[in-house]
Tab-separated table of C-alpha atoms and ligand atoms in Angstrom:
chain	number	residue	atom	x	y	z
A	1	UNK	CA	0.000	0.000	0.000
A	2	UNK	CA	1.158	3.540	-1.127
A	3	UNK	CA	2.488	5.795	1.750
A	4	UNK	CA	1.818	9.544	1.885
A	5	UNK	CA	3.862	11.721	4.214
A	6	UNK	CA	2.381	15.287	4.188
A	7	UNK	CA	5.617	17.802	4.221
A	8	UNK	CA	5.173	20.221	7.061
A	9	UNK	CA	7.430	22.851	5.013
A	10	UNK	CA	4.130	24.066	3.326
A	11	UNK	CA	2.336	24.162	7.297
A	12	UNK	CA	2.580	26.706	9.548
A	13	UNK	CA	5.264	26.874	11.499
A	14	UNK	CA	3.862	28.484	14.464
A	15	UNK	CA	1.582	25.776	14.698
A	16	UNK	CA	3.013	22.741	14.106
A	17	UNK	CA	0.981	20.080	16.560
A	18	UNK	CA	-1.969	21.376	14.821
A	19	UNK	CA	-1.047	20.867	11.967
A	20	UNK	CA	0.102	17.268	12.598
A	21	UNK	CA	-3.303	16.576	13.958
A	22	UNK	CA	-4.298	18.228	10.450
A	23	UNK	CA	-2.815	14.911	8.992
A	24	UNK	CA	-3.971	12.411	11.155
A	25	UNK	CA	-4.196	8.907	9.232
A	26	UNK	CA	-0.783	10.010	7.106
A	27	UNK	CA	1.810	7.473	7.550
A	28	UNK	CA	4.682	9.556	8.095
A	29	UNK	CA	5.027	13.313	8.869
A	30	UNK	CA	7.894	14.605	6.278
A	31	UNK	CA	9.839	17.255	8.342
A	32	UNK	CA	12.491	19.389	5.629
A	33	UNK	CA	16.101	20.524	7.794
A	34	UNK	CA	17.795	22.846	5.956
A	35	UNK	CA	20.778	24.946	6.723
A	36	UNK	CA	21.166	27.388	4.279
A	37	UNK	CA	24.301	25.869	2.878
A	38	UNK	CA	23.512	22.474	1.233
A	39	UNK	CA	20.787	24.547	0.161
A	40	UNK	CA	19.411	27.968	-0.251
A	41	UNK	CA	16.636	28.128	2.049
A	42	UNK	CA	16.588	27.533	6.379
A	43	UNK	CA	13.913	26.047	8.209
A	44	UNK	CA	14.831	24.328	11.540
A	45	UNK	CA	16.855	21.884	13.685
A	46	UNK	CA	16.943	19.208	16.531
A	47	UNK	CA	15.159	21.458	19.277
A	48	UNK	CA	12.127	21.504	16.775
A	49	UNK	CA	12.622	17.862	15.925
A	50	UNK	CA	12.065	16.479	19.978
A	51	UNK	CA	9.134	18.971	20.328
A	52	UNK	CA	7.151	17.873	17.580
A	53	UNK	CA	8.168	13.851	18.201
A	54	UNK	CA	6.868	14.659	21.457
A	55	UNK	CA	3.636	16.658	20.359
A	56	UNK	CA	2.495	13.690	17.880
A	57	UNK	CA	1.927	10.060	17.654
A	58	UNK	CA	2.490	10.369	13.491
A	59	UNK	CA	6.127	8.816	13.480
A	60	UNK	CA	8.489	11.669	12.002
A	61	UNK	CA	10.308	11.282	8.303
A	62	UNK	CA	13.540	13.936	8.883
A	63	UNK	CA	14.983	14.803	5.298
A	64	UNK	CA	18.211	16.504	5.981
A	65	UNK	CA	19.211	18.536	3.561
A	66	UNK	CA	22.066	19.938	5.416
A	67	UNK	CA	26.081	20.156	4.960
A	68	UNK	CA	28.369	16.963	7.035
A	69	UNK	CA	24.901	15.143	7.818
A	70	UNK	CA	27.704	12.635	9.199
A	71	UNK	CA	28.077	14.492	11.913
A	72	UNK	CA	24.068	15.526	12.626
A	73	UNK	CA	22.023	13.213	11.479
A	74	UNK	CA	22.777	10.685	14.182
A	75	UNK	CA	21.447	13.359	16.573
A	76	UNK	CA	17.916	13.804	14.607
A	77	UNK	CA	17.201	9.763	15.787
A	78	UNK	CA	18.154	10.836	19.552
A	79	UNK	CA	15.663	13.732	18.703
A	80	UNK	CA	12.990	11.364	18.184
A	81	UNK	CA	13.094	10.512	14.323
A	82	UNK	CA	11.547	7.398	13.279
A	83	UNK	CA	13.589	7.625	9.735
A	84	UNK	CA	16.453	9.742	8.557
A	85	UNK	CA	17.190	10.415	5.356
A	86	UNK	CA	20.369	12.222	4.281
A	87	UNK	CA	21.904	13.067	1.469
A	88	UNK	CA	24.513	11.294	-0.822
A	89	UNK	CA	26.112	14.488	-2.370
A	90	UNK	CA	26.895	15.980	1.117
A	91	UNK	CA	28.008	12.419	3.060
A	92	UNK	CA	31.799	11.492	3.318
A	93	UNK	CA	30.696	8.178	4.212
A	94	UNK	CA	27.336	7.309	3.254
A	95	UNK	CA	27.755	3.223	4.063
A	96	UNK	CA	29.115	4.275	7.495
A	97	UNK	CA	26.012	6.671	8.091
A	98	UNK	CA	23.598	4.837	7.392
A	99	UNK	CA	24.736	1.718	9.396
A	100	UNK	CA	24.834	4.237	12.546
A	101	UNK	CA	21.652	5.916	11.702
A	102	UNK	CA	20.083	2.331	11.626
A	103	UNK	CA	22.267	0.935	14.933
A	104	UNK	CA	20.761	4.129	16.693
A	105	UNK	CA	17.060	2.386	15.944
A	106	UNK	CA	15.820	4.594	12.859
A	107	UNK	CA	15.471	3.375	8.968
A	108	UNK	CA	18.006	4.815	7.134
A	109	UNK	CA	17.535	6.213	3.935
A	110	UNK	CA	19.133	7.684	1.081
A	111	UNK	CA	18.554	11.086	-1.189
A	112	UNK	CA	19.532	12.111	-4.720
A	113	UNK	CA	19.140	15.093	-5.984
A	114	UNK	CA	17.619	15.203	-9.575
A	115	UNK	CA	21.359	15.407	-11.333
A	116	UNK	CA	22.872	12.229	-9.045
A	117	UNK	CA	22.641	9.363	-10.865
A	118	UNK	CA	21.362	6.072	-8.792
A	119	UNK	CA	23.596	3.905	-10.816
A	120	UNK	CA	27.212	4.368	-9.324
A	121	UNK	CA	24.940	3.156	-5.620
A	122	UNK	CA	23.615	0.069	-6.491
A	123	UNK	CA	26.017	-1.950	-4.221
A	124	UNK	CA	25.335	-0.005	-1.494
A	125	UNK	CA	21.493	-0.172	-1.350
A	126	UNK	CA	21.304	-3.213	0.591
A	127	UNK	CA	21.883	-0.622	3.755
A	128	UNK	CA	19.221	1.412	3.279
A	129	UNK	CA	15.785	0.886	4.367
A	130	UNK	CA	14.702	3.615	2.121
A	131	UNK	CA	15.999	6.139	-1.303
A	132	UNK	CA	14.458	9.356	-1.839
A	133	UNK	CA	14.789	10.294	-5.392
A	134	UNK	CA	13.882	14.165	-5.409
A	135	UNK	CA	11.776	15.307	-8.195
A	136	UNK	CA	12.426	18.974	-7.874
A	137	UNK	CA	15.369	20.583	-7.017
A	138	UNK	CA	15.526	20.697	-3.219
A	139	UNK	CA	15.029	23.813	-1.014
A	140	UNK	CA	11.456	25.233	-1.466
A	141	UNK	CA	8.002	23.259	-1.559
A	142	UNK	CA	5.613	24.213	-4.339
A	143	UNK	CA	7.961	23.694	-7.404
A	144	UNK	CA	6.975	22.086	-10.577
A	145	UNK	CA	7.137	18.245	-10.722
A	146	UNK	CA	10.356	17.241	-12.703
A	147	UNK	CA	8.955	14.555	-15.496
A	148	UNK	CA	12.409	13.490	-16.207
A	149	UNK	CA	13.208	12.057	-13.193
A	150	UNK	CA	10.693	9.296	-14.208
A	151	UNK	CA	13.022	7.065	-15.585
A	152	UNK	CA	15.681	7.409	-12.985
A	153	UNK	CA	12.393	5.937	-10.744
A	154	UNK	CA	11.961	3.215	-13.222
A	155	UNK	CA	15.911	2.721	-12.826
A	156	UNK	CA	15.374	2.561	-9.173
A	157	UNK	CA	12.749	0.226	-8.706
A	158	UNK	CA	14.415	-2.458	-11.497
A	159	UNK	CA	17.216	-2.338	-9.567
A	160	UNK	CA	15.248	-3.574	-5.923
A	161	UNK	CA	13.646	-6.300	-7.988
A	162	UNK	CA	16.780	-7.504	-9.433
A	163	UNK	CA	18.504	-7.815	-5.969
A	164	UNK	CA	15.159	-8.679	-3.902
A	165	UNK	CA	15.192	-5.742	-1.313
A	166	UNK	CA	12.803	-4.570	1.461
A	167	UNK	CA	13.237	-0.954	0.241
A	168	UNK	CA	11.054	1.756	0.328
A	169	UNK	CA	11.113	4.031	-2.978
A	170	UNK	CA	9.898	7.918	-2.009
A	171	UNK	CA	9.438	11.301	-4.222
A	172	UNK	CA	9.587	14.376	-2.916
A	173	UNK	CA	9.287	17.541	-4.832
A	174	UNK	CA	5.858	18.181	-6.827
A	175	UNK	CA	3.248	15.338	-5.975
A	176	UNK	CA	0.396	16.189	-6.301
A	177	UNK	CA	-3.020	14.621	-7.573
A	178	UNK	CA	-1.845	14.887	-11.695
A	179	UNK	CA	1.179	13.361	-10.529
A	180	UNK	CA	1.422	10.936	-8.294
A	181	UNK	CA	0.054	8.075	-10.478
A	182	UNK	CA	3.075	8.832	-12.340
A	183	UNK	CA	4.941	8.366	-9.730
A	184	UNK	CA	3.800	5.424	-8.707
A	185	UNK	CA	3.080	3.725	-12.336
A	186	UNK	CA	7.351	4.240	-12.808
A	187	UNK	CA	7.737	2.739	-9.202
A	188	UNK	CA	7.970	4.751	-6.012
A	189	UNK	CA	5.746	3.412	-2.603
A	190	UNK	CA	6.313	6.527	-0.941
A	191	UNK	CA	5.188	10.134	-1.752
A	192	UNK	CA	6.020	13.226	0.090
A	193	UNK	CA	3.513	16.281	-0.541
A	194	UNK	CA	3.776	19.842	0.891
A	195	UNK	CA	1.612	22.103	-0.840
A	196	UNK	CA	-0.523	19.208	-2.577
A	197	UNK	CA	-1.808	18.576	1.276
A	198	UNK	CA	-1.287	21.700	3.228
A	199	UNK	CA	-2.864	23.863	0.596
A	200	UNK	CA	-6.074	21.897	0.345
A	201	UNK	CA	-9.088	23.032	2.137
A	202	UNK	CA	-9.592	19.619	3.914
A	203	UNK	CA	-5.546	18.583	4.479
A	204	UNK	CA	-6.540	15.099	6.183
A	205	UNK	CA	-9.034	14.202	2.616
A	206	UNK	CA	-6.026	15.468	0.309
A	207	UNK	CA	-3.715	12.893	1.901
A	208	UNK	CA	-6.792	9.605	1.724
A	209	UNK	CA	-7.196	10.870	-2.148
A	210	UNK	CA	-3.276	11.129	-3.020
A	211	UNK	CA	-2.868	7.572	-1.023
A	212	UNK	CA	-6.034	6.514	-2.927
A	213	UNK	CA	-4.850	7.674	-6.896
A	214	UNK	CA	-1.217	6.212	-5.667
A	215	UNK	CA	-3.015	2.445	-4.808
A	216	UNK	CA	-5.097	2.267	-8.013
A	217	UNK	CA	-1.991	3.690	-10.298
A	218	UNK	CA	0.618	0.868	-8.279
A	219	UNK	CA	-1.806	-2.040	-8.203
A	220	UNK	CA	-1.734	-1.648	-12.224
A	221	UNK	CA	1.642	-0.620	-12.132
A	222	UNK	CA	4.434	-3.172	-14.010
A	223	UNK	CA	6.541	-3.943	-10.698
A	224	UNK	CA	4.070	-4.536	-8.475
A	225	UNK	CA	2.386	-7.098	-11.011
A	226	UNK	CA	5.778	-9.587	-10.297
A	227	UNK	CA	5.222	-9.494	-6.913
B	301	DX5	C1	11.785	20.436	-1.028
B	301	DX5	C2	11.344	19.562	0.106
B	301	DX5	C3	9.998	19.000	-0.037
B	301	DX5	C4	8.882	20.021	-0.128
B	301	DX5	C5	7.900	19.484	-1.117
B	301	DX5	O1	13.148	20.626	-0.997
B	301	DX5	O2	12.245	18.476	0.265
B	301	DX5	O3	9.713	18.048	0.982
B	301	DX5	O4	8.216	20.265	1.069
B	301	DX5	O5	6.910	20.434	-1.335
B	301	DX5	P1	5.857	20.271	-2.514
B	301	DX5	O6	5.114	18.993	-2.280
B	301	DX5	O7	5.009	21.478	-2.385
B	301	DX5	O8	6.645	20.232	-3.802
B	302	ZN	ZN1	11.636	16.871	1.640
């Protein structure tokens, strides 16, 4: 079954336990770190992180896009994340990372940005529990969905089949209801959505339709027929 993890980077940030109640029923709450150097926008850190892990019972998705995550994102599973995602271009030693961030007791997972290419990582995906392939550019929510990073999903997924892996497969950057089945048709399980969710009217009916188009367009979908 498709996942949908609402991205709190289009909520209000004054109000964040609201707005996780807003969500209720999502799978994962997507919460964006940036520190202005990895990329050009800041939003907030590991005081934030405890506060809201303690203010919800939605289990927290931290995507770090941040400089030397090998030094920080160990600290975002003390802070309460259920899964940490960092990212490859900014890791010294993404194998060593992600077998801490997974000894600490979080899923570990992966991110490309839309011009790393998945191939020179195959080897290495048998320590993730999850890959994020971004389908924007990363730093701001409500960008236009990046069609070309369709194949590089297709890539992705062949790639778990051929070596038989638990992994998840996520998208971040655009999802929305004319694109997720997209999305999900070329492979991924797991969809991140910012403005799709926090800009509807009813947030907590956006996510059950977006988790809804996502089912129908996987069930179809080539790689979940060999299952
Ligand atoms: C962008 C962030 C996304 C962002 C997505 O760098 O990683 O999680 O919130 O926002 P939308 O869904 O509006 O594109
Ligand atoms: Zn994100």
């Amino acid at each position: 079954m498709a996942q949908i993890n609402p991205s709190i980077l289009s909520a209000d940030f004054a109000r964040l336990a609201e707005e996780a109640e807003a969500v209720r029923g999502s799978d994962w709450l997507h919460v964006d770190v940036m520190d202005n150097h990895f990329v050009p926008n800041l939003t907030l850190g590991i005081p934030v992180v405890e506060s809201l892990a303690r203010a919800t019972d939605i289990p927290l998705d931290c995507h770090l896009m941040i400089e030397d995550p090998d030094r920080w994102a160990p600290q975002y599973v003390e802070a309460g994340a259920g899964s940490v995602t960092f990212h490859v271009e900014a890791a010294a030693a993404p194998v060593r990372l992600a077998r801490e961030i997974r000894a600490k007791g979080a899923r570990a997972s992966m991110a490309l940005k839309p011009g790393t290419p998945i191939e020179p990582y195959e080897d290495l995906l048998p320590e993730l529990d999850m890959l994020l392939i971004m389908t924007v550019e990363p730093g701001f929510g409500g960008q236009a969905f990046l069609d070309i990073m369709l194949p590089k999903i297709r890539r992705t997924r062949e790639l778990i089949a051929k070596h038989d892996l638990e992994l998840w497969l996520q998208v971040d950057g655009g999802v929305s209801a004319s694109t997720i089945e997209r999305c999900a048709e070329a492979g991924a399980d797991v969809f991140v959505a910012g403005s799709a969710v926090y800009g509807a009217e009813d947030p907590a009916e956006a996510v059950r339709r977006l988790r809804d188009l996502a089912d129908k367009a996987g069930a179809d979908a080539w790689w979940a027929c060999e299952h």
